[in-house]
């Protein structure tokens, strides 16, 4: 199977939360957590090698984050299995968005991209 097929067979689900106890709106500090579940719908195991995030706040300020693995791991995800983790980010505004991709690797060491669709980070009631 070509790498493009593999990329389409990775399902990425996101749950977000605003963390008021860690945020300080008067100081323009809005803290969000996100839980990501990566499910492998391929016939073979895949390894999550690296990540790239584009984080945009409500003022259109963009930060890019790249790095190996996720939360200090490069998990191998077996066929029809999932890997979940929780991480977080700090924005200067009450609303923002994140999107990006994971670089994944097949057992044959072929690399492919699994896109992470854009998702919204928002303080409750910030979006009307």
mmCIF file of C-alpha atoms in Angstrom, residues 13-23 29-37 53 55 71 85-91 93-94 96-98 119-124:
data_model
loop_
_atom_site.group_PDB
_atom_site.id
_atom_site.type_symbol
_atom_site.label_atom_id
_atom_site.label_comp_id
_atom_site.label_asym_id
_atom_site.label_seq_id
_atom_site.Cartn_x
_atom_site.Cartn_y
_atom_site.Cartn_z
ATOM 1 C CA UNK A 13 -10.014 12.373 17.223
ATOM 2 C CA UNK A 14 -9.614 15.422 19.464
ATOM 3 C CA UNK A 15 -11.294 16.491 22.713
ATOM 4 C CA UNK A 16 -10.429 19.951 24.058
ATOM 5 C CA UNK A 17 -10.853 21.575 27.467
ATOM 6 C CA UNK A 18 -10.337 25.069 28.806
ATOM 7 C CA UNK A 19 -8.410 25.047 32.101
ATOM 8 C CA UNK A 20 -9.655 28.029 34.131
ATOM 9 C CA UNK A 21 -7.566 27.115 37.194
ATOM 10 C CA UNK A 22 -4.347 27.532 35.141
ATOM 11 C CA UNK A 23 -5.523 30.525 33.115
ATOM 12 C CA UNK A 29 -3.077 33.690 29.466
ATOM 13 C CA UNK A 30 -5.639 31.115 28.357
ATOM 14 C CA UNK A 31 -4.637 27.492 28.988
ATOM 15 C CA UNK A 32 -6.175 24.606 27.065
ATOM 16 C CA UNK A 33 -5.695 20.860 27.156
ATOM 17 C CA UNK A 34 -6.379 18.523 24.294
ATOM 18 C CA UNK A 35 -6.739 14.778 24.270
ATOM 19 C CA UNK A 36 -5.808 13.112 21.015
ATOM 20 C CA UNK A 37 -6.695 9.562 20.015
ATOM 21 C CA UNK A 53 1.510 21.811 15.002
ATOM 22 C CA UNK A 55 -1.294 27.050 16.588
ATOM 23 C CA UNK A 71 4.548 13.244 25.213
ATOM 24 C CA UNK A 85 -2.479 11.135 25.036
ATOM 25 C CA UNK A 86 -3.205 14.507 26.608
ATOM 26 C CA UNK A 87 -1.176 17.665 26.118
ATOM 27 C CA UNK A 88 -1.794 21.380 26.305
ATOM 28 C CA UNK A 89 -1.094 24.826 24.964
ATOM 29 C CA UNK A 90 -1.291 28.428 26.141
ATOM 30 C CA UNK A 91 -2.896 31.151 24.038
ATOM 31 C CA UNK A 93 -6.623 35.011 23.454
ATOM 32 C CA UNK A 94 -9.766 33.199 24.588
ATOM 33 C CA UNK A 96 -7.732 29.876 18.839
ATOM 34 C CA UNK A 97 -7.165 26.862 16.646
ATOM 35 C CA UNK A 98 -4.661 24.091 16.077
ATOM 36 C CA UNK A 119 -9.839 22.132 15.745
ATOM 37 C CA UNK A 120 -10.969 25.057 17.883
ATOM 38 C CA UNK A 121 -9.762 25.989 21.335
ATOM 39 C CA UNK A 122 -12.252 28.266 23.071
ATOM 40 C CA UNK A 123 -12.984 29.522 26.552
ATOM 41 C CA UNK A 124 -16.595 28.536 27.373
#
